[in-house]
CSV table of C-alpha atoms and ligand atoms in Angstrom, one decimal:
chain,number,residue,atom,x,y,z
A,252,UNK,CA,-4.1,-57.7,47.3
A,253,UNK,CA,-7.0,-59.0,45.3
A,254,UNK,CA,-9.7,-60.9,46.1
A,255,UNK,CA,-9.0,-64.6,44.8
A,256,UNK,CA,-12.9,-64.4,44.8
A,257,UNK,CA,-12.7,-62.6,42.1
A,258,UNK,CA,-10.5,-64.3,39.9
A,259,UNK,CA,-11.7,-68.1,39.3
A,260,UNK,CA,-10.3,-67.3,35.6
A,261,UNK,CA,-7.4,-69.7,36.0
A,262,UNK,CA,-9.8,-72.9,36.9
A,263,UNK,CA,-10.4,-73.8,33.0
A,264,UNK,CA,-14.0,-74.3,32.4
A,265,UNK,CA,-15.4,-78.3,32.5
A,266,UNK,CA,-19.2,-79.0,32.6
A,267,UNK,CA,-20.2,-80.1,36.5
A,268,UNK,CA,-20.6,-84.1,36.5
A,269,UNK,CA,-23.5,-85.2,38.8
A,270,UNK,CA,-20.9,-86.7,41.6
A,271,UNK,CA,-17.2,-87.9,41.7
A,272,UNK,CA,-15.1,-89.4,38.9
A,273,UNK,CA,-15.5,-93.6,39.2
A,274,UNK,CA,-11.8,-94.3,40.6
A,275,UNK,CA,-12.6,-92.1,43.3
A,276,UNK,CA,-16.1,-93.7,44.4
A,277,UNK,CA,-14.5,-95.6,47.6
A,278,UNK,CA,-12.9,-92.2,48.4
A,279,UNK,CA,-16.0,-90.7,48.0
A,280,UNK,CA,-18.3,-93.6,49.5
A,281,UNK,CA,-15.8,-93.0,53.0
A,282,UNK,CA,-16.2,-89.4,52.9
A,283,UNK,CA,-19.7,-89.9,53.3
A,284,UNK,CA,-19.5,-91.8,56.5
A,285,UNK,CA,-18.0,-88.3,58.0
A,286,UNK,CA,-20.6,-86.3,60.0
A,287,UNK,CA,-18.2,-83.1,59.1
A,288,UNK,CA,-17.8,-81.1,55.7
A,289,UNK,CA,-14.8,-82.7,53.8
A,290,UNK,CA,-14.2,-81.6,50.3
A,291,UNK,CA,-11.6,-83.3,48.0
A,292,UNK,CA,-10.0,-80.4,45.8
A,293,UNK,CA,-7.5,-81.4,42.9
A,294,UNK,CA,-4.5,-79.0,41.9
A,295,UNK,CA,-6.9,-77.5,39.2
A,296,UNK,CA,-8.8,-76.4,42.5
A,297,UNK,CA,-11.8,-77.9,41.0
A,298,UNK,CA,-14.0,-80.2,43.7
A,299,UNK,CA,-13.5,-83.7,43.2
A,300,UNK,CA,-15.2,-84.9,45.9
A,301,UNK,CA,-17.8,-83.0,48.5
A,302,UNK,CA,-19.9,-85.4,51.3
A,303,UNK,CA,-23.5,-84.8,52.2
A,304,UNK,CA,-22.4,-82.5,54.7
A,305,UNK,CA,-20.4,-79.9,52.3
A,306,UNK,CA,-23.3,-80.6,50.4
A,307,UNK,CA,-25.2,-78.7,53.2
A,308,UNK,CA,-22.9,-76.1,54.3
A,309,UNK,CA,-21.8,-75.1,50.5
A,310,UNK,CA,-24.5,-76.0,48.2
A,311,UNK,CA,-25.9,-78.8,46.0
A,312,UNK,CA,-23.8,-79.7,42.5
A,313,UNK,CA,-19.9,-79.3,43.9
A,314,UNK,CA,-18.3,-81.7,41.7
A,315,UNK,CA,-16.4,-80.5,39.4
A,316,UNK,CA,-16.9,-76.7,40.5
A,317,UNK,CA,-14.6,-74.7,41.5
A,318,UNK,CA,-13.7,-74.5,45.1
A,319,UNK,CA,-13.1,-70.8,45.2
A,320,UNK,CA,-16.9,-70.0,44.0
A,321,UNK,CA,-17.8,-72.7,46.1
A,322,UNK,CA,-15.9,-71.1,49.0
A,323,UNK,CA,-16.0,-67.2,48.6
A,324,UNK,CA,-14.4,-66.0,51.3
A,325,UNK,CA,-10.9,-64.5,51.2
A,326,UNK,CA,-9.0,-66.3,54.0
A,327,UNK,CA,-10.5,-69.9,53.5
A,328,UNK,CA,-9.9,-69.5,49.9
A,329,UNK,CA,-5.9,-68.1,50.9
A,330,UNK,CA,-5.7,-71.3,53.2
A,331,UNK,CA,-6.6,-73.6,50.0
A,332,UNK,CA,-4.2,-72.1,47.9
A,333,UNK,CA,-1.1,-72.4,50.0
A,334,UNK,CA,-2.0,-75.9,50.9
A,335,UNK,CA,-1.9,-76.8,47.0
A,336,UNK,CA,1.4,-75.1,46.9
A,337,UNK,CA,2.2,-77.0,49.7
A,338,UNK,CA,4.8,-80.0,50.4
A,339,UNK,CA,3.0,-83.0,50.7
A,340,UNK,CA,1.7,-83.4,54.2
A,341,UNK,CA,1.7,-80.0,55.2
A,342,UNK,CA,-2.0,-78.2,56.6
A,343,UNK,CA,-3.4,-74.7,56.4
A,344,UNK,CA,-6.1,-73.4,58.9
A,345,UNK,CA,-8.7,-70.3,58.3
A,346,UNK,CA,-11.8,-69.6,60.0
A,347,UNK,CA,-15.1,-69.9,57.6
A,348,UNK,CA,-18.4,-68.2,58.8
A,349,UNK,CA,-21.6,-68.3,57.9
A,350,UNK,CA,-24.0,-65.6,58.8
A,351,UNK,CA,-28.2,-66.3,59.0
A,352,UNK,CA,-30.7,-64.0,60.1
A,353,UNK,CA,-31.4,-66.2,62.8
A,354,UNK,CA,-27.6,-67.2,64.0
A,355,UNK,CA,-23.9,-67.0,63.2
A,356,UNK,CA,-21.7,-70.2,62.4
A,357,UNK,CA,-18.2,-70.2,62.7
A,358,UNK,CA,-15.9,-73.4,61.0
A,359,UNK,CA,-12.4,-74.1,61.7
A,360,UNK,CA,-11.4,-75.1,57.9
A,361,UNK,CA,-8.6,-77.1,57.6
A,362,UNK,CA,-6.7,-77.6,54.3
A,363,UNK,CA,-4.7,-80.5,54.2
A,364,UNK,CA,-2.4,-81.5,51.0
A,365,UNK,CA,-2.6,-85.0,50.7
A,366,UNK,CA,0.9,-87.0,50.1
A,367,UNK,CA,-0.2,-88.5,46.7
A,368,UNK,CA,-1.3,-92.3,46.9
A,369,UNK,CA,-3.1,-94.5,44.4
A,370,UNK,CA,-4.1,-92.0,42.1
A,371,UNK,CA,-5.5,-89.9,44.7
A,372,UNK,CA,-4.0,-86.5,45.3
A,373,UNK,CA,-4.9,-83.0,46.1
A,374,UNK,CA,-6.0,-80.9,49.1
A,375,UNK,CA,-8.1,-82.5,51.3
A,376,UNK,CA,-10.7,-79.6,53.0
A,377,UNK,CA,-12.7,-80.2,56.4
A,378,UNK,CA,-14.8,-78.0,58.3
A,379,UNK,CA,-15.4,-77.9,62.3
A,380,UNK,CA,-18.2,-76.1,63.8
A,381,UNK,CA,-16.4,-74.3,66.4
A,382,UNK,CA,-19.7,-72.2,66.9
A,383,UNK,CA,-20.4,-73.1,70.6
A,384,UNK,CA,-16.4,-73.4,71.8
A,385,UNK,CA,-16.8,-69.6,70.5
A,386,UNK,CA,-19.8,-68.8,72.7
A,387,UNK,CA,-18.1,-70.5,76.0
A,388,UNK,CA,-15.3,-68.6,75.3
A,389,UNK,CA,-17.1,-65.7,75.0
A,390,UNK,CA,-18.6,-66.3,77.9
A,391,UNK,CA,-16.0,-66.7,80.2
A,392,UNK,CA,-14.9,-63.5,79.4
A,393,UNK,CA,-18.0,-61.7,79.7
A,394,UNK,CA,-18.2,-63.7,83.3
A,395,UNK,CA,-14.8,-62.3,84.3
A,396,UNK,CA,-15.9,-59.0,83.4
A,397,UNK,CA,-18.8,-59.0,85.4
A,398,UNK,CA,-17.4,-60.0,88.4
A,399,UNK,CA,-14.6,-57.9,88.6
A,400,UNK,CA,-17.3,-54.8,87.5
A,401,UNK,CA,-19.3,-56.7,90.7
A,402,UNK,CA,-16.3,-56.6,93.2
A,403,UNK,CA,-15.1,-53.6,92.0
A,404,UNK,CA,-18.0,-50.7,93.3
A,405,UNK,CA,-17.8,-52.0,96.7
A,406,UNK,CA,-14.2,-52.1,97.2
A,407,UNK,CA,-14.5,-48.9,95.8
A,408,UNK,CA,-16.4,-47.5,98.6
A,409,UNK,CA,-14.6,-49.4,100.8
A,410,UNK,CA,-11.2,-47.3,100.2
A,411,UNK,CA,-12.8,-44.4,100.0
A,412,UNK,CA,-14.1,-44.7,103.2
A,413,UNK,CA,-10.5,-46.0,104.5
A,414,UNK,CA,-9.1,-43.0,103.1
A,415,UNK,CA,-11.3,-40.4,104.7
A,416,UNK,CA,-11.4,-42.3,108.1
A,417,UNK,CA,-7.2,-41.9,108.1
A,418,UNK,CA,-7.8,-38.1,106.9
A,419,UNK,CA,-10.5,-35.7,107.8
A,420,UNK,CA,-12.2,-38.1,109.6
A,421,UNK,CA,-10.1,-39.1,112.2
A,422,UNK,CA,-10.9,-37.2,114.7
A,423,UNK,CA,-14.7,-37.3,114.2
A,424,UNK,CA,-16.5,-40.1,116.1
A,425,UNK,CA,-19.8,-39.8,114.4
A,426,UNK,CA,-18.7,-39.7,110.9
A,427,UNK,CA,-16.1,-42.7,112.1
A,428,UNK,CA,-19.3,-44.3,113.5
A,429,UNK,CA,-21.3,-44.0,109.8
A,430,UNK,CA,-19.3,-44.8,107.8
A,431,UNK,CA,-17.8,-47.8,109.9
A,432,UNK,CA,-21.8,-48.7,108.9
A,433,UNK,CA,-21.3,-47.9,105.0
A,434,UNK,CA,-18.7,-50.6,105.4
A,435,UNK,CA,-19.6,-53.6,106.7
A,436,UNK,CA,-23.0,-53.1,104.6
A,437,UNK,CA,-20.6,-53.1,101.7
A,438,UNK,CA,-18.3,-55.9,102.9
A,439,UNK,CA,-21.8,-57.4,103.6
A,440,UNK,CA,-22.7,-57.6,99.9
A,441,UNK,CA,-19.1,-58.8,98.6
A,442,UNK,CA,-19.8,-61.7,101.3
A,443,UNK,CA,-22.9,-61.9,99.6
A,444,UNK,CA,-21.9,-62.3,96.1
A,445,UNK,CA,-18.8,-64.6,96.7
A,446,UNK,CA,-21.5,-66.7,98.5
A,447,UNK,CA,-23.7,-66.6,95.0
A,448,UNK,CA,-20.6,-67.4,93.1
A,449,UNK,CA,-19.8,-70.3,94.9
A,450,UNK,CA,-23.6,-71.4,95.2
A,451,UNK,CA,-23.9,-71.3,91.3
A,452,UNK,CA,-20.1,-73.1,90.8
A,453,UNK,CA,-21.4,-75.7,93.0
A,454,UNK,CA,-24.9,-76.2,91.6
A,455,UNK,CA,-23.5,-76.2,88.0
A,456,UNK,CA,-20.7,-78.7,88.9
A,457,UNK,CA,-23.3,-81.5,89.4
A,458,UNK,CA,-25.7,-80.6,86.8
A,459,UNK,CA,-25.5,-83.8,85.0
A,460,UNK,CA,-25.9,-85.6,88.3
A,461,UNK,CA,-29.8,-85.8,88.8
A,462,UNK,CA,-30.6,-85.8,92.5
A,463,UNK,CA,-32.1,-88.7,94.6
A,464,UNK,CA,-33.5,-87.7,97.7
A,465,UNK,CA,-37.4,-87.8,97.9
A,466,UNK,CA,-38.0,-84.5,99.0
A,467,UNK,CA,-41.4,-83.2,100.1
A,468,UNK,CA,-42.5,-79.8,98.5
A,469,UNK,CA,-44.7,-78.2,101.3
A,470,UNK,CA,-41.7,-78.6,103.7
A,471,UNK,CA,-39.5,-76.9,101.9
A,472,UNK,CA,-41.9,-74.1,101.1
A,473,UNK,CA,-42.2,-74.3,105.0
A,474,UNK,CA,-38.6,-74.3,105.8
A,475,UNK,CA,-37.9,-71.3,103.0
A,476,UNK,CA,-40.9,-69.1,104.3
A,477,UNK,CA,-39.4,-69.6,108.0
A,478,UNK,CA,-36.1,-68.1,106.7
A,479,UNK,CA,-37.5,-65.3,105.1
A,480,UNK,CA,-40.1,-64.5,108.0
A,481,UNK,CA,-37.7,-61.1,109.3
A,482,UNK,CA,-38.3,-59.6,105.5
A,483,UNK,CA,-42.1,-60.8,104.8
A,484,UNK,CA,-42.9,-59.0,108.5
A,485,UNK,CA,-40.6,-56.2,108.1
A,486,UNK,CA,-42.5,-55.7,104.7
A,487,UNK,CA,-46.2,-56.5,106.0
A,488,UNK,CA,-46.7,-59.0,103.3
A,489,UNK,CA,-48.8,-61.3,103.4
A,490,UNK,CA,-47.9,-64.9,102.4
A,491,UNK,CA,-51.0,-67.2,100.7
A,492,UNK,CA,-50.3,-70.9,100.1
A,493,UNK,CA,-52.4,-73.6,98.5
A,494,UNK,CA,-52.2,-76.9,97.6
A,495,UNK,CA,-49.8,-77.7,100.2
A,496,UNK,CA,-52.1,-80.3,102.0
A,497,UNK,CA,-51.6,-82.9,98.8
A,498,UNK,CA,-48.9,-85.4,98.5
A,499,UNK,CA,-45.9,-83.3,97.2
A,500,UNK,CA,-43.1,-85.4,97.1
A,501,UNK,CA,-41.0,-85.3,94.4
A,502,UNK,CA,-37.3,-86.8,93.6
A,503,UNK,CA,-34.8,-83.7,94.6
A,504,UNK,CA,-32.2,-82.2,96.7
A,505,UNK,CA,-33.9,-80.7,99.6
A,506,UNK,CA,-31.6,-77.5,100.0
A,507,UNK,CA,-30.9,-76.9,96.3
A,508,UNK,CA,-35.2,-76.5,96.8
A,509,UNK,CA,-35.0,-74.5,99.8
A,510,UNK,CA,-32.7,-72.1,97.7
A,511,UNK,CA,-35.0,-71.8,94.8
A,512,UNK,CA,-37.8,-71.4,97.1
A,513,UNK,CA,-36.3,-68.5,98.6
A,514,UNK,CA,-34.9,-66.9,95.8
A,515,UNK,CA,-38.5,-66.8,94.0
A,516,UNK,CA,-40.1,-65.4,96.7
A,517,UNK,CA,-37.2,-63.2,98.2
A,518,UNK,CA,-37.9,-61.3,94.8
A,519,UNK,CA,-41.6,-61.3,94.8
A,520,UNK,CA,-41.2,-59.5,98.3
A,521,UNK,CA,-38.9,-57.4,97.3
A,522,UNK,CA,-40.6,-56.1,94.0
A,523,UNK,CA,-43.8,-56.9,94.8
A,524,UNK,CA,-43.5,-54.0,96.9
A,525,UNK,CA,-44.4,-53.4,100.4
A,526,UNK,CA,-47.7,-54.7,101.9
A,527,UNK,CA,-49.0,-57.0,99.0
A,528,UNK,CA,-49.6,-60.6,98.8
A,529,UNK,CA,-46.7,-63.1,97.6
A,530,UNK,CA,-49.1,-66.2,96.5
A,531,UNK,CA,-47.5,-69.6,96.4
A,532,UNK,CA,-49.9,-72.3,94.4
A,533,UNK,CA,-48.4,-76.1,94.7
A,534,UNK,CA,-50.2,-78.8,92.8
A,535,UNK,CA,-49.9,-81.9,90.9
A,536,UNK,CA,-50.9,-82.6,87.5
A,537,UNK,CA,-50.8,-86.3,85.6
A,538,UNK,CA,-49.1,-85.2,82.7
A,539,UNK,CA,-47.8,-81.8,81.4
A,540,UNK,CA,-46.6,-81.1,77.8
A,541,UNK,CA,-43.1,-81.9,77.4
A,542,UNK,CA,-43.2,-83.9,80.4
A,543,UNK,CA,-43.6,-87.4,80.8
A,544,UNK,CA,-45.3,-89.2,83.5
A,545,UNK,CA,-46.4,-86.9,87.0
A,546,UNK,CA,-45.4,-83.2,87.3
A,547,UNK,CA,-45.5,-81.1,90.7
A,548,UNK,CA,-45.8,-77.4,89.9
A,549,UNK,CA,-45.0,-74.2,91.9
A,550,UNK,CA,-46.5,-70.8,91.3
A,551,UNK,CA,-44.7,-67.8,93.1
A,552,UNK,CA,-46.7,-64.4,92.1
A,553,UNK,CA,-46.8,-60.7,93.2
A,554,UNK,CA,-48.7,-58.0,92.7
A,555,UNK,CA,-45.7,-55.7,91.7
A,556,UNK,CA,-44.9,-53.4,89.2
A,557,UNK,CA,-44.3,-56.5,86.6
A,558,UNK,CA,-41.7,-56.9,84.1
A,559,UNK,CA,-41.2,-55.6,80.8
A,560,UNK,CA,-41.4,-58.4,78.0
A,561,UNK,CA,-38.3,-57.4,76.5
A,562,UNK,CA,-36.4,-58.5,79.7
A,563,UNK,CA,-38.0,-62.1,80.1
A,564,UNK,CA,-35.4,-63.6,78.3
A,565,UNK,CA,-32.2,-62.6,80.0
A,566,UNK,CA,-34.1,-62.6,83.1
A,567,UNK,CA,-32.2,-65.7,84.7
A,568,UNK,CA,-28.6,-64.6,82.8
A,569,UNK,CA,-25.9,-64.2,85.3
A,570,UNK,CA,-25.7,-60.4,86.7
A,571,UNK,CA,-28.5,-59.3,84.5
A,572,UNK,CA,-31.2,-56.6,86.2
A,573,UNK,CA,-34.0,-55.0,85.1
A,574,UNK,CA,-33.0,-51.9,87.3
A,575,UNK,CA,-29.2,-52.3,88.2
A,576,UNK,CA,-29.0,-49.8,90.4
A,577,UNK,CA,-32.2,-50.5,92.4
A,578,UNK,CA,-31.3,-53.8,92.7
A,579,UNK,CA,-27.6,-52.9,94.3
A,580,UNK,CA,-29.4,-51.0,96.6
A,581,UNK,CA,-31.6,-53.6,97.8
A,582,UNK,CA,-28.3,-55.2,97.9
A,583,UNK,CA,-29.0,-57.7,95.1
A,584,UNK,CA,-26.3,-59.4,93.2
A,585,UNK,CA,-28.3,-60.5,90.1
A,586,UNK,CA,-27.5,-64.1,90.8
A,587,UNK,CA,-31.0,-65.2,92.0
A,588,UNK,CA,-32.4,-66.3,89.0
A,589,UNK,CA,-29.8,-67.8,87.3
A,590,UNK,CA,-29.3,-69.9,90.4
A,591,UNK,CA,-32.9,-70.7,90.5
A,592,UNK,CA,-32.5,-72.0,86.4
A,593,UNK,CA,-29.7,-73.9,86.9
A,594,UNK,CA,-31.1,-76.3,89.8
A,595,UNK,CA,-34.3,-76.4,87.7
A,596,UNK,CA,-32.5,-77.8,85.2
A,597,UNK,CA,-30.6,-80.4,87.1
A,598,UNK,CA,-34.3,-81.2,88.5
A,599,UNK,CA,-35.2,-81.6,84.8
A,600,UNK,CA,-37.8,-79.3,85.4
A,601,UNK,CA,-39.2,-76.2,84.0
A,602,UNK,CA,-39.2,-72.6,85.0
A,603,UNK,CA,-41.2,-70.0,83.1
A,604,UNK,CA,-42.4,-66.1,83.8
A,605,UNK,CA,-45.4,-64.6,82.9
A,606,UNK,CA,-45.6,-60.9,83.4
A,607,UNK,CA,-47.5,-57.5,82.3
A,608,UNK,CA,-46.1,-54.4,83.6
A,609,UNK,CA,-48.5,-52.7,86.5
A,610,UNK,CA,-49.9,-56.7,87.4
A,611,UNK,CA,-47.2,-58.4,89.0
A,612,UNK,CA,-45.0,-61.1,87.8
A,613,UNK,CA,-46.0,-65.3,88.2
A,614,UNK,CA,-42.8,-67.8,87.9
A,615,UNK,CA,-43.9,-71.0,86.9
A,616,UNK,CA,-41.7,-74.3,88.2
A,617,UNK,CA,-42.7,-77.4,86.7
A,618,UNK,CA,-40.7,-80.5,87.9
A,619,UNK,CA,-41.2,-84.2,87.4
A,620,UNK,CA,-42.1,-85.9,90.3
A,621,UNK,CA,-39.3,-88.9,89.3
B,26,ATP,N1,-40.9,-60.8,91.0
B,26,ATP,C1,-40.3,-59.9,90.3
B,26,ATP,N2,-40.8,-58.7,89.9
B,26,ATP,C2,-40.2,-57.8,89.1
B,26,ATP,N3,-38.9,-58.0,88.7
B,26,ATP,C3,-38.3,-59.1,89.1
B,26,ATP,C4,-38.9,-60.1,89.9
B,26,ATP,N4,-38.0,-61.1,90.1
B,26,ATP,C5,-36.9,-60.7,89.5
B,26,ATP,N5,-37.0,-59.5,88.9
B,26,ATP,C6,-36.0,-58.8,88.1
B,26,ATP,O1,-35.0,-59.8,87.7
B,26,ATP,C7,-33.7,-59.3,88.0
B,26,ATP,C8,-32.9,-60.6,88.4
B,26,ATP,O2,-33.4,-61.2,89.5
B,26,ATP,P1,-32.3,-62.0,90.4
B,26,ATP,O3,-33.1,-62.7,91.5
B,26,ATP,O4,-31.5,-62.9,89.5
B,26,ATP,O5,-31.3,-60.9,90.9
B,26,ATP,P2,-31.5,-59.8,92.1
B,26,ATP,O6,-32.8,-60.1,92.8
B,26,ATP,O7,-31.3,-58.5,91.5
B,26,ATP,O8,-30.3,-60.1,93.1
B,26,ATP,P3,-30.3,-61.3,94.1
B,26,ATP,O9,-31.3,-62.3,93.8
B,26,ATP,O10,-28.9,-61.8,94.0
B,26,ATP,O11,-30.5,-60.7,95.4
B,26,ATP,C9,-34.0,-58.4,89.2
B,26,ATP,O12,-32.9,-57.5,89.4
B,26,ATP,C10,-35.3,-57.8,88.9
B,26,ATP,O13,-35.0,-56.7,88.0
B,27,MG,MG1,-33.2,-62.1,93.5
């Protein structure tokens, strides 16, 4: 087949007016009220009408161009064609994109031939930035992926180990008795990760919903450290904390906090590596750009081996690790962080990293007091 790009030969040559013909201005003058790209094409294919907003996504001057230079791309251009073949009434669908160097845009263009009426007539064209249903979608799937990947290794051990204990194994109570171990460590981190599922589910289910309580900072540092105590002694880390003699109340959810709390600093002990210092820095500040009114802020930093710059970004993704396997083994499930971002955000607050590689790794938590 060929390209219909290629052939604007049949769209006899007229000079490009400035805007629409006159008996079209009301048309026109509605069109321009729509926040979408609408084109008006004629049976010539030529642009009778284009609003502010095709004016954006195709180009200045329209009127009176031809709609397939104006579109250039095969399946849109297909979609127009059959529409203006079309019965009155009837409506063609392609996808348009538009490719930047910074992003990719992706239209649903509809091409709908207008039942003639008062001297207006032709193929009505709209475009729908379907860009970010795209991106959920893709999403989803990439979510789904990842979990069953998740589920997957452990369950894999798990029959493994079923298999050998109902085979060669059977008859051998120390092997029974290790890998009886293996197991429940490995049902122990499935536990774990539905757990983080359900956390994150939960915490991005009331997003929107700001939380009321008036929570007080120090506590919760408090009540995290307490939790952690087993792994900052069974490290021999030592804990600093200042600034939690001020007033540190802020407007919160007290365990949505807590879990923040100890997910920032379960990580700094865990790859700040064994006998440093975890510092924890609370304070208030008047005003902090971005913000308005008071701001309390939380510093957690280590004195680990840091993190690459290239991985800041992603950091607080779902599932995404630095060292995947290292972290499985520590039994991580990757869910920390992106926990951690999502109750920031439904705190309205802040989080950022600051690392170098060989000097430890600071995350930043600035939240509005109310
Ligand atoms: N303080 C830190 N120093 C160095 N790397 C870190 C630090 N905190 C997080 N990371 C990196 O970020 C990744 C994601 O952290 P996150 O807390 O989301 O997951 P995790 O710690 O692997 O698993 P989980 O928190 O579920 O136990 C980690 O795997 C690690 O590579
Ligand atoms: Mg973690």
């Amino acid at each position: 087949m060929t390209d219909p790009v290629a052939q604007p030969a049949d769209v006899p040559p007229e000079p490009p007016s400035a805007g629409p013909a006159a008996s079209l201005a009301p048309c026109a003058a509605l069109l321009g009220g729509v926040p979408e790209p609408v084109l008006l094409v004629g049976a010539d294919r030529r642009i009778r009408i284009a609003n502010p907003a095709a004016h954006e996504l195709l180009g200045a001057r329209l009127e009176g161009q031809s709609a397939l230079l104006a579109i250039r791309q095969p399946d849109p251009i297909a979609a127009l064609e059959r529409a203006i073949q079309a019965a009155p009434g009837t409506r063609f669908e392609a996808r348009y994109s538009l490719t930047t160097p910074s992003a990719e845009t992706t239209y649903r263009m509809v091409a709908h031939r207008l039942a003639p009426t008062g001297g207006l007539e032709g193929v009505l064209v709209s475009f729908l930035d379907i860009s970010h249903v795209e991106e959920a979608e893709q999403m989803r799937r990439d979510f789904i992926a990842n979990v069953s990947h998740e589920l997957r290794s452990p369950l894999t051990v798990l029959s493994g180990f079923i298999e050998t204990l109902q085979g060669s194994a059977r008859d051998d109570p120390e092997a029974r008795a290790r890998f009886l171990e293996i197991m429940a460590q490995e049902a122990r981190r499935m536990n774990r990760l539905v757990g983080d599922l359900l956390s994150l589910s939960k915490v991005e289910a009331n997003e929107r919903v700001r939380p009321r309580e008036s929570v007080c900072m120090a506590d919760v540092i408090q009540t995290s450290l307490a939790a952690l105590r087993p792994q900052i002694e069974e490290n021999g880390i030592r804990v600093t904390l200042t600034g939690a003699e001020d007033d540190t109340r802020l407007q919160g959810d007290r365990d949505q906090l807590v879990q923040v709390v100890h997910n920032l600093v379960e990580n700094a002990i865990k790859y700040g590596g064994a006998g440093g210092t975890v510092r924890l820095a609370l304070a208030r500040r008047a005003s902090w750009p971005g913000f308005f009114g008071e701001v309390l802020t939380l510093s957690v930093s280590d004195e680990g081996e840091g993190i690459d710059p290239i991985h800041l970004p992603r950091l607080t993704e779902r599932f995404y690790r630095v060292d995947s396997h290292r972290s499985r083994q520590m039994g991580g499930t990757g869910l920390g962080l992106a926990i951690v971002k999502h109750i920031v955000n439904r705190h309205r607050g802040r989080l950022s990293i600051e690392s170098e590689r060989g000097r430890g790794s600071t995350f930043l938590m600035v939240l509005p007091r109310n």
